[in-house]
Short mmCIF file of C-alpha atoms in Angstrom, two decimals:
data_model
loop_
_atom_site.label_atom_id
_atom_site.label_comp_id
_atom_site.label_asym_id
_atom_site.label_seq_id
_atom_site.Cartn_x
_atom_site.Cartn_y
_atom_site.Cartn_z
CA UNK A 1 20.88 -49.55 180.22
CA UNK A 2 17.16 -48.77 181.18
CA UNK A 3 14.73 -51.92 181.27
CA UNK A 4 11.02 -51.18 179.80
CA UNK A 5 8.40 -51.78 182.12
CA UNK A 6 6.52 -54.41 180.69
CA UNK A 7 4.35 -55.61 183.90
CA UNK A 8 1.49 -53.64 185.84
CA UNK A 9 3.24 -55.29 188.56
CA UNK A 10 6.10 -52.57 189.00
CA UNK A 11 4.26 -49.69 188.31
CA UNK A 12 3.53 -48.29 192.06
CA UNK A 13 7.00 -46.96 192.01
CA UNK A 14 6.33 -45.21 188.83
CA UNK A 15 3.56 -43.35 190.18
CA UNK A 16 3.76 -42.82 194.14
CA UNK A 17 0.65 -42.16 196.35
CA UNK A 18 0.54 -38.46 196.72
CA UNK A 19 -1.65 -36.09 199.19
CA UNK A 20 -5.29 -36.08 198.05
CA UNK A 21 -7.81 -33.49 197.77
CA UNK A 22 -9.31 -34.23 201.26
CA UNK A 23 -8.93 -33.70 204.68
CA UNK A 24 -6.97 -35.89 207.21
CA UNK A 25 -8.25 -33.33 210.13
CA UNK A 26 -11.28 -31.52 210.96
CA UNK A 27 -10.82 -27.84 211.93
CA UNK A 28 -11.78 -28.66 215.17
CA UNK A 29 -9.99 -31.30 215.75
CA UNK A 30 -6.73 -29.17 214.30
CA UNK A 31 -7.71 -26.65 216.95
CA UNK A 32 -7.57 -28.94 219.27
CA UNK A 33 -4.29 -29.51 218.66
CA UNK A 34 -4.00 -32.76 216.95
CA UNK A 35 -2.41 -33.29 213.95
CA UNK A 36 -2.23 -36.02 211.02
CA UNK A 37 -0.73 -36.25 207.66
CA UNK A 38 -2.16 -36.47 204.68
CA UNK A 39 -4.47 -38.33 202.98
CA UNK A 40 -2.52 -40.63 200.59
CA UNK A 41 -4.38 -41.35 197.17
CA UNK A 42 -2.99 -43.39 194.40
CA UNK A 43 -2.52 -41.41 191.21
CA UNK A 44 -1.84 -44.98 189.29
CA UNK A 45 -5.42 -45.06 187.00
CA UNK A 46 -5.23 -41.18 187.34
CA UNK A 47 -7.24 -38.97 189.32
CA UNK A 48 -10.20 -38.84 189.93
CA UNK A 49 -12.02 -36.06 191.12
CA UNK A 50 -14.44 -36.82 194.49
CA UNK A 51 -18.10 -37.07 193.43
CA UNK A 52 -19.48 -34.25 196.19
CA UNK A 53 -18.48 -32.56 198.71
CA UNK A 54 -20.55 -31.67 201.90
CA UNK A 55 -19.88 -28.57 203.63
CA UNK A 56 -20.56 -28.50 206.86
CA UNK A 57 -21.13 -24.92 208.74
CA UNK A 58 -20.12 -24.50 212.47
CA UNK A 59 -21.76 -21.22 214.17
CA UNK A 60 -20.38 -22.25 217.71
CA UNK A 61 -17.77 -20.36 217.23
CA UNK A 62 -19.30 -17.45 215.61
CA UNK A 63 -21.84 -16.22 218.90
CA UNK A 64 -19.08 -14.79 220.86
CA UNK A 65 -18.28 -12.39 218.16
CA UNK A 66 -21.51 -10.82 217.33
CA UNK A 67 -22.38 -7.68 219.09
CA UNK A 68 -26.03 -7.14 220.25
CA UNK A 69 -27.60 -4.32 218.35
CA UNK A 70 -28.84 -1.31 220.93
CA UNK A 71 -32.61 -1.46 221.30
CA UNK A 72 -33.92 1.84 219.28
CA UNK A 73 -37.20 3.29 219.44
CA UNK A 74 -37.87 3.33 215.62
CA UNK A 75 -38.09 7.13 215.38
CA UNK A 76 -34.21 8.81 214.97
CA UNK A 77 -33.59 11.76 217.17
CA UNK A 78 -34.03 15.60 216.45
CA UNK A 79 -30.11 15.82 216.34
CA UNK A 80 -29.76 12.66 214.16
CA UNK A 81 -32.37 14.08 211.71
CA UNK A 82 -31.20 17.58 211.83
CA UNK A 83 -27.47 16.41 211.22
CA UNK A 84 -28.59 14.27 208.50
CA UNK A 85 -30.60 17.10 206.93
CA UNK A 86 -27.77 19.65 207.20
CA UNK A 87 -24.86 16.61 205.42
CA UNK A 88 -27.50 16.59 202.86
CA UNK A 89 -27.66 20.30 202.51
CA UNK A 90 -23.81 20.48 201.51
CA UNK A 91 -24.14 17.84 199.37
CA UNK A 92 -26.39 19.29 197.24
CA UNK A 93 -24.50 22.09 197.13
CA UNK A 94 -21.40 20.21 196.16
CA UNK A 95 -23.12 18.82 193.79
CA UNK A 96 -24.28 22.02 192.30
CA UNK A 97 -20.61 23.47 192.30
CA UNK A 98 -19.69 20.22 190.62
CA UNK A 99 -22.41 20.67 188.02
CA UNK A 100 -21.35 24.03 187.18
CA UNK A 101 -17.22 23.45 186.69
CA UNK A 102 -18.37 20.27 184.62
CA UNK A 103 -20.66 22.89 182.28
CA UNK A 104 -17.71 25.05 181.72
CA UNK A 105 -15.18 22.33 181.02
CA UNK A 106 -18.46 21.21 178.54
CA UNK A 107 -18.00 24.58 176.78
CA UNK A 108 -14.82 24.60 176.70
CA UNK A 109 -14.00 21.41 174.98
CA UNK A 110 -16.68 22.41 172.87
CA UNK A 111 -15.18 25.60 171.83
CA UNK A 112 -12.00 24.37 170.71
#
């Protein structure tokens, strides 16, 4: 036999508080190695969603990774130019060779 539910009264059971959408923990409070459960949130009127949410950004954490850039003059070296110059050079010329096979497949599609 199942009894309706006639009375607000009974209807937490119905609809149990669940995890919400926000954080028990910050992350560096995780890291630090404590630890919570959720955030409980009752789901009874229905969700609703959190108005705004502020993001907060950290760069603490982020100095120890960066690498310092060497100091450069400005001007690249003869080798650096001359290496770039002759990568360039076979470019071209691949580019040429790749030119050329794409004008005969042209012709021949055309032929056909």
């Amino acid at each position: 036999m199942t009894v309706p539910r006639k009375s607000d009264l009974f209807q937490e059971d119905l609809y149990p508080s669940t995890a919400g959408p926000d954080a028990a923990l910050t992350a560096e409070e995780w890291l630090g190695g404590r630890d919570a459960g959720p955030l409980l949130i009752s789901l009874k009127d229905g969700y609703v969603p959190p108005k705004s949410r502020e993001l907060r950004v950290n760069r603490g954490l982020d100095t120890g990774r960066r690498r310092t850039a060497p100091e450069t003059s400005g001007t690249p070296s003869s080798d650096v130019v001359s290496r770039l110059e002759e990568e360039m050079k076979k470019l071209q010329a691949t580019v040429q060779e790749l030119q050329k096979r794409l004008d005969r497949l042209e012709e021949t599609v055309q032929a056909k």
